[in-house]
């Protein structure tokens, strides 16, 4: 087990990349502590799978280095890195039994029989597959197959990192939460470093202590689930995490104040020195319908059971608000208030206000 | 999901008629011949199962059947492993894929009798390139018209040249359909190349391989044109396979009754072996 | 309007759809909600004429179509998997049903462009499906359904294979896209949240039968039986056995509260109490709330919400609250339930209060 360090990592699938646009991964520097649970979160094509393949050794980066502890593993093959990987589709050896599947990676490494037997029964018990050990793996349901492919990674006690590449894709929606929580539990029990790649916010936030949000080959924020939700560093994070996502509203700046559709908006704190086109970012949960405030027209109200999602228009700008108990009728004129300590300015997408102490 | 729509049968009818006309009618004719004796003039006499008994007891038939099994056994033993090895070593992506595929498909595109004729000329001593090369350059005596062993080797090499591609192409199709994740997982599990073949590639190509072996079995067991054109069954009777013998009896001697009985026995053997093979190969899947 | 009268489906001896009666109207979404295997796809296939029915009749706009071929019914179907003709451009994909109907070229042009505009496919009209992202491919399939101007449009989990953010956007657009087109829209999904977002009417399906049908928000608030309440809840609805004596309800663990209204008038005895996860919160908000204390087993964070599964007696409860609350697995935690949101069901599962 070891700390994982990515140093000045860049990758391009083109032989002669010229501009930044040619890079699938643009300059990544980060350190993951030993034994942590991490998630790489982003939409399709954001570079998260490229990054995963570089860490596992299936892909050599164009530039930069990968360290496991003190060792530079950049040029090492996957089997020399002591990693385990769980793929999108369950990879199992069809002709083997469940037990043979779990034994396989240990046998290949020359582990003695006694240790193999002990590890396999431990892991089988953890994954709740003990009673299937002697059945043929080919006949299992997708969720059990996926458990077996996880098991093949977990039986080894020499793994530096276990990687999950969207492992719940083929799992029935009603079984997903069970596997999600199983994974979390496994992490707490085996204490190995785990990296989970997904486009699903629930999977990422549930699993990870720290989430790396990526967009277009760039890491836009690394933070705990609370940080990502409460204080997104980039409008993309605000939009991508949370349903509905954060409102991103065009505005003007006058000194330290933001002007939205002609109205003064109180912000969480002073502006930072950052430059660029300004926008206000506020989550729908922090916009409330009040008796005074921004005049708005309600265009649609969706009753989603436990709350209402209100679509409104202020001047020429559309926004969303969430109301817990009551909602105005569609078409009515209302007033909206932004919760000041949750109202921020972003410039060119990046956060440009500081919270008041 | 199964539907209970009975209309589907309606669409199968034309094919049923075609099969009946194509297969059942000739077969009934053969059955008819096999239990009768004729001396021409469209006069037939009832013989019962005598022809069958006679054929099964005849040394000539037993020898031809033995040669047939030997031939099929040898070419399966060569073509199947060789086909798998070639398929495994072919590139999976890139510029060379279409080149390899075309090269592989080429021999199969040549008509049977042309293959026979080509190899005949190719292998003849003095005239043919192979014959010349073996005899005059390497100094090895090689004459398939005189030497039974040389004739056998030539037939087998010809069949391997002609048909290994079929095994290659079917296996290749099976191999390319294996997702990359399996190979990646195997690398991570530190699997040896043999393990990768034994536990990933072989199970995944099993179905197509079964089909390839079945096709090769049936084809080689019924082979006629190529050896007939190449050796004509000789020297002596050394390469007279079952089908060649059958044609000799039916057309050469015009013994329609025994020839018909022999065809039916031949058919029954092919069917039985194919069936047994199929059952054995697929019994794991149930 | 699509009307199903005592429709059933059997394959061999297995019944896939039990006798079903439904009236689906145009002008709003008709959602079929149920777990995988509940019979949503089977029911859609029956309506589309893709599978034969064992019995019953189907009427479309009053006309009996029971014996009509799929080709002759004016319907569209969009699948979970992206089904497009790979060799045709996006334009030709959208135009294909119009070409089959032999419409004049000018009308085809107009209708394809209108549908492409609605789904923001205008710049991709000349591309082939394999040059598109998953979302664009599915939008092409949707555009084809829109351009066809069918009597009925069947959408069978059309968003299931898309990224969730894309799913969110399309989910919002879909009702607007089909508004005012006069087609009966039937939408199958396994996600309760999706049904709520789409609005309209919902039929809850379980084990081959529609257990409740009605206005989406109505049946969410007023499930007629325990199965319906369970189907329409994610995370799962909390349900526990409760003993009623006088005006008091008591859980097996001894937690008790006072009943009023209809619940108080019930005869004494055993009932099942059900309460939605978002009514069981980690903070007290009024003094009437009942404290439920239990060991946290599993927690989930979904961005805007946090859920915690905790054990109370021998029942697993779930709490769902807004925002991100990290719980510690294994610790004891107090949750608070407002009894006014409790629903009571008799031993046979029907709602009694």
PDB file of C-alpha atoms in Angstrom, chain C residues 197-338:
ATOM      1  CA  UNK C 197     -40.613  15.225 -12.663  1.00  0.00           C
ATOM      2  CA  UNK C 198     -42.672  14.312 -15.721  1.00  0.00           C
ATOM      3  CA  UNK C 199     -45.960  15.030 -13.971  1.00  0.00           C
ATOM      4  CA  UNK C 200     -49.164  14.032 -15.752  1.00  0.00           C
ATOM      5  CA  UNK C 201     -50.687  10.699 -14.810  1.00  0.00           C
ATOM      6  CA  UNK C 202     -48.971   7.624 -13.425  1.00  0.00           C
ATOM      7  CA  UNK C 203     -49.870   3.948 -13.344  1.00  0.00           C
ATOM      8  CA  UNK C 204     -48.028   1.984 -10.695  1.00  0.00           C
ATOM      9  CA  UNK C 205     -47.106  -1.501 -11.840  1.00  0.00           C
ATOM     10  CA  UNK C 206     -46.184  -4.480  -9.742  1.00  0.00           C
ATOM     11  CA  UNK C 207     -46.049  -8.126 -10.738  1.00  0.00           C
ATOM     12  CA  UNK C 208     -47.925  -7.704 -14.025  1.00  0.00           C
ATOM     13  CA  UNK C 209     -50.735  -5.583 -12.694  1.00  0.00           C
ATOM     14  CA  UNK C 210     -51.475  -1.845 -12.475  1.00  0.00           C
ATOM     15  CA  UNK C 211     -52.083  -1.363  -8.751  1.00  0.00           C
ATOM     16  CA  UNK C 212     -53.095   2.290  -8.943  1.00  0.00           C
ATOM     17  CA  UNK C 213     -53.599   4.851 -11.700  1.00  0.00           C
ATOM     18  CA  UNK C 214     -54.181   8.565 -11.324  1.00  0.00           C
ATOM     19  CA  UNK C 215     -52.734  12.041 -11.317  1.00  0.00           C
ATOM     20  CA  UNK C 216     -49.049  11.660 -10.465  1.00  0.00           C
ATOM     21  CA  UNK C 217     -48.883  13.943  -7.431  1.00  0.00           C
ATOM     22  CA  UNK C 218     -52.241  12.609  -6.172  1.00  0.00           C
ATOM     23  CA  UNK C 219     -51.235   8.971  -6.110  1.00  0.00           C
ATOM     24  CA  UNK C 220     -47.867   9.901  -4.634  1.00  0.00           C
ATOM     25  CA  UNK C 221     -49.660  11.584  -1.725  1.00  0.00           C
ATOM     26  CA  UNK C 222     -52.547   9.141  -1.454  1.00  0.00           C
ATOM     27  CA  UNK C 223     -51.453   5.582  -2.204  1.00  0.00           C
ATOM     28  CA  UNK C 224     -54.463   3.261  -2.064  1.00  0.00           C
ATOM     29  CA  UNK C 225     -52.447   0.314  -0.825  1.00  0.00           C
ATOM     30  CA  UNK C 226     -49.083  -0.573   0.601  1.00  0.00           C
ATOM     31  CA  UNK C 227     -47.754  -1.986  -2.683  1.00  0.00           C
ATOM     32  CA  UNK C 228     -48.515   1.275  -4.465  1.00  0.00           C
ATOM     33  CA  UNK C 229     -46.765   3.206  -1.698  1.00  0.00           C
ATOM     34  CA  UNK C 230     -43.734   0.950  -1.988  1.00  0.00           C
ATOM     35  CA  UNK C 231     -43.521   1.159  -5.783  1.00  0.00           C
ATOM     36  CA  UNK C 232     -43.683   4.942  -5.656  1.00  0.00           C
ATOM     37  CA  UNK C 233     -40.831   5.494  -3.231  1.00  0.00           C
ATOM     38  CA  UNK C 234     -37.093   5.791  -3.638  1.00  0.00           C
ATOM     39  CA  UNK C 235     -35.427   5.296  -1.193  1.00  0.00           C
ATOM     40  CA  UNK C 236     -37.903   2.630  -0.022  1.00  0.00           C
ATOM     41  CA  UNK C 237     -40.825   3.799   2.078  1.00  0.00           C
ATOM     42  CA  UNK C 238     -40.602   3.088   5.800  1.00  0.00           C
ATOM     43  CA  UNK C 239     -43.147   0.498   6.863  1.00  0.00           C
ATOM     44  CA  UNK C 240     -43.454  -1.025  10.309  1.00  0.00           C
ATOM     45  CA  UNK C 241     -46.006  -2.929  12.314  1.00  0.00           C
ATOM     46  CA  UNK C 242     -47.929  -0.780  14.762  1.00  0.00           C
ATOM     47  CA  UNK C 243     -50.442  -1.605  17.463  1.00  0.00           C
ATOM     48  CA  UNK C 244     -53.365   0.761  17.969  1.00  0.00           C
ATOM     49  CA  UNK C 245     -55.054   1.008  21.345  1.00  0.00           C
ATOM     50  CA  UNK C 246     -57.426   3.889  21.965  1.00  0.00           C
ATOM     51  CA  UNK C 247     -55.833   7.016  20.555  1.00  0.00           C
ATOM     52  CA  UNK C 248     -52.326   5.662  20.845  1.00  0.00           C
ATOM     53  CA  UNK C 249     -50.142   3.927  18.300  1.00  0.00           C
ATOM     54  CA  UNK C 250     -47.193   1.858  19.429  1.00  0.00           C
ATOM     55  CA  UNK C 251     -44.281   0.392  17.492  1.00  0.00           C
ATOM     56  CA  UNK C 252     -42.905  -2.970  18.570  1.00  0.00           C
ATOM     57  CA  UNK C 253     -39.914  -1.196  20.071  1.00  0.00           C
ATOM     58  CA  UNK C 254     -42.189   0.770  22.376  1.00  0.00           C
ATOM     59  CA  UNK C 255     -42.052   4.101  20.538  1.00  0.00           C
ATOM     60  CA  UNK C 256     -45.546   5.602  20.791  1.00  0.00           C
ATOM     61  CA  UNK C 257     -47.544   8.574  19.567  1.00  0.00           C
ATOM     62  CA  UNK C 258     -51.062   9.942  19.707  1.00  0.00           C
ATOM     63  CA  UNK C 259     -53.437   9.404  16.823  1.00  0.00           C
ATOM     64  CA  UNK C 260     -56.021  11.843  15.629  1.00  0.00           C
ATOM     65  CA  UNK C 261     -58.579  12.157  12.837  1.00  0.00           C
ATOM     66  CA  UNK C 262     -59.344   9.073  10.799  1.00  0.00           C
ATOM     67  CA  UNK C 263     -56.576   7.010  12.342  1.00  0.00           C
ATOM     68  CA  UNK C 264     -57.954   7.560  15.851  1.00  0.00           C
ATOM     69  CA  UNK C 265     -61.343   6.244  14.738  1.00  0.00           C
ATOM     70  CA  UNK C 266     -59.966   2.885  13.575  1.00  0.00           C
ATOM     71  CA  UNK C 267     -60.829  -0.216  15.579  1.00  0.00           C
ATOM     72  CA  UNK C 268     -58.031  -1.272  17.925  1.00  0.00           C
ATOM     73  CA  UNK C 269     -55.596  -3.813  16.533  1.00  0.00           C
ATOM     74  CA  UNK C 270     -52.581  -4.348  14.361  1.00  0.00           C
ATOM     75  CA  UNK C 271     -51.777  -2.125  11.376  1.00  0.00           C
ATOM     76  CA  UNK C 272     -48.869  -1.216   9.194  1.00  0.00           C
ATOM     77  CA  UNK C 273     -47.668   2.361   9.458  1.00  0.00           C
ATOM     78  CA  UNK C 274     -45.886   3.825   6.446  1.00  0.00           C
ATOM     79  CA  UNK C 275     -44.044   7.116   6.274  1.00  0.00           C
ATOM     80  CA  UNK C 276     -41.928   8.499   3.480  1.00  0.00           C
ATOM     81  CA  UNK C 277     -38.168   8.837   4.079  1.00  0.00           C
ATOM     82  CA  UNK C 278     -38.210  12.637   3.738  1.00  0.00           C
ATOM     83  CA  UNK C 279     -40.614  12.803   6.689  1.00  0.00           C
ATOM     84  CA  UNK C 280     -38.012  11.171   8.943  1.00  0.00           C
ATOM     85  CA  UNK C 281     -35.371  13.830   9.515  1.00  0.00           C
ATOM     86  CA  UNK C 282     -32.157  14.076  11.520  1.00  0.00           C
ATOM     87  CA  UNK C 283     -33.296  17.320  13.225  1.00  0.00           C
ATOM     88  CA  UNK C 284     -36.378  18.075  15.287  1.00  0.00           C
ATOM     89  CA  UNK C 285     -38.591  20.783  13.810  1.00  0.00           C
ATOM     90  CA  UNK C 286     -41.657  20.623  16.092  1.00  0.00           C
ATOM     91  CA  UNK C 287     -42.585  19.227  19.478  1.00  0.00           C
ATOM     92  CA  UNK C 288     -45.120  16.716  18.105  1.00  0.00           C
ATOM     93  CA  UNK C 289     -42.413  14.795  16.379  1.00  0.00           C
ATOM     94  CA  UNK C 290     -41.598  11.311  17.555  1.00  0.00           C
ATOM     95  CA  UNK C 291     -37.996  10.401  18.214  1.00  0.00           C
ATOM     96  CA  UNK C 292     -36.689   7.274  16.489  1.00  0.00           C
ATOM     97  CA  UNK C 293     -33.225   6.331  17.616  1.00  0.00           C
ATOM     98  CA  UNK C 294     -31.240   3.715  15.817  1.00  0.00           C
ATOM     99  CA  UNK C 295     -27.879   2.541  14.576  1.00  0.00           C
ATOM    100  CA  UNK C 296     -26.883   3.998  11.216  1.00  0.00           C
ATOM    101  CA  UNK C 297     -26.245   1.111   8.789  1.00  0.00           C
ATOM    102  CA  UNK C 298     -25.744   2.746   5.417  1.00  0.00           C
ATOM    103  CA  UNK C 299     -25.569   6.324   4.228  1.00  0.00           C
ATOM    104  CA  UNK C 300     -25.847   7.810   0.789  1.00  0.00           C
ATOM    105  CA  UNK C 301     -25.190  11.279  -0.570  1.00  0.00           C
ATOM    106  CA  UNK C 302     -26.812  12.199  -3.859  1.00  0.00           C
ATOM    107  CA  UNK C 303     -25.662  15.790  -4.255  1.00  0.00           C
ATOM    108  CA  UNK C 304     -28.746  17.635  -3.073  1.00  0.00           C
ATOM    109  CA  UNK C 305     -29.851  15.026  -0.553  1.00  0.00           C
ATOM    110  CA  UNK C 306     -28.491  12.694   2.072  1.00  0.00           C
ATOM    111  CA  UNK C 307     -30.050   9.462   3.191  1.00  0.00           C
ATOM    112  CA  UNK C 308     -29.351   7.257   6.165  1.00  0.00           C
ATOM    113  CA  UNK C 309     -30.620   3.732   6.675  1.00  0.00           C
ATOM    114  CA  UNK C 310     -30.914   2.929  10.365  1.00  0.00           C
ATOM    115  CA  UNK C 311     -32.162  -0.012  12.366  1.00  0.00           C
ATOM    116  CA  UNK C 312     -34.965   0.265  14.871  1.00  0.00           C
ATOM    117  CA  UNK C 313     -36.098  -3.019  16.424  1.00  0.00           C
ATOM    118  CA  UNK C 314     -36.066  -5.452  13.547  1.00  0.00           C
ATOM    119  CA  UNK C 315     -37.056  -2.917  10.893  1.00  0.00           C
ATOM    120  CA  UNK C 316     -34.709  -0.898   8.668  1.00  0.00           C
ATOM    121  CA  UNK C 317     -35.765   2.729   8.419  1.00  0.00           C
ATOM    122  CA  UNK C 318     -34.572   5.371   5.985  1.00  0.00           C
ATOM    123  CA  UNK C 319     -34.247   9.097   6.468  1.00  0.00           C
ATOM    124  CA  UNK C 320     -33.853  11.452   3.523  1.00  0.00           C
ATOM    125  CA  UNK C 321     -32.906  15.070   4.091  1.00  0.00           C
ATOM    126  CA  UNK C 322     -31.870  17.997   1.914  1.00  0.00           C
ATOM    127  CA  UNK C 323     -28.231  19.014   1.707  1.00  0.00           C
ATOM    128  CA  UNK C 324     -25.128  17.003   2.440  1.00  0.00           C
ATOM    129  CA  UNK C 325     -24.965  15.456   5.910  1.00  0.00           C
ATOM    130  CA  UNK C 326     -22.144  13.047   6.492  1.00  0.00           C
ATOM    131  CA  UNK C 327     -23.278  10.393   8.985  1.00  0.00           C
ATOM    132  CA  UNK C 328     -20.963   7.950  10.678  1.00  0.00           C
ATOM    133  CA  UNK C 329     -21.851   4.363   9.901  1.00  0.00           C
ATOM    134  CA  UNK C 330     -22.349   2.371  13.082  1.00  0.00           C
ATOM    135  CA  UNK C 331     -23.169   5.279  15.368  1.00  0.00           C
ATOM    136  CA  UNK C 332     -26.492   5.770  17.144  1.00  0.00           C
ATOM    137  CA  UNK C 333     -28.446   8.650  15.742  1.00  0.00           C
ATOM    138  CA  UNK C 334     -31.796  10.226  16.588  1.00  0.00           C
ATOM    139  CA  UNK C 335     -34.302  10.833  13.805  1.00  0.00           C
ATOM    140  CA  UNK C 336     -37.631  12.600  14.087  1.00  0.00           C
ATOM    141  CA  UNK C 337     -40.886  11.611  12.482  1.00  0.00           C
ATOM    142  CA  UNK C 338     -43.968  13.810  12.279  1.00  0.00           C
TER     143      UNK C 338
END
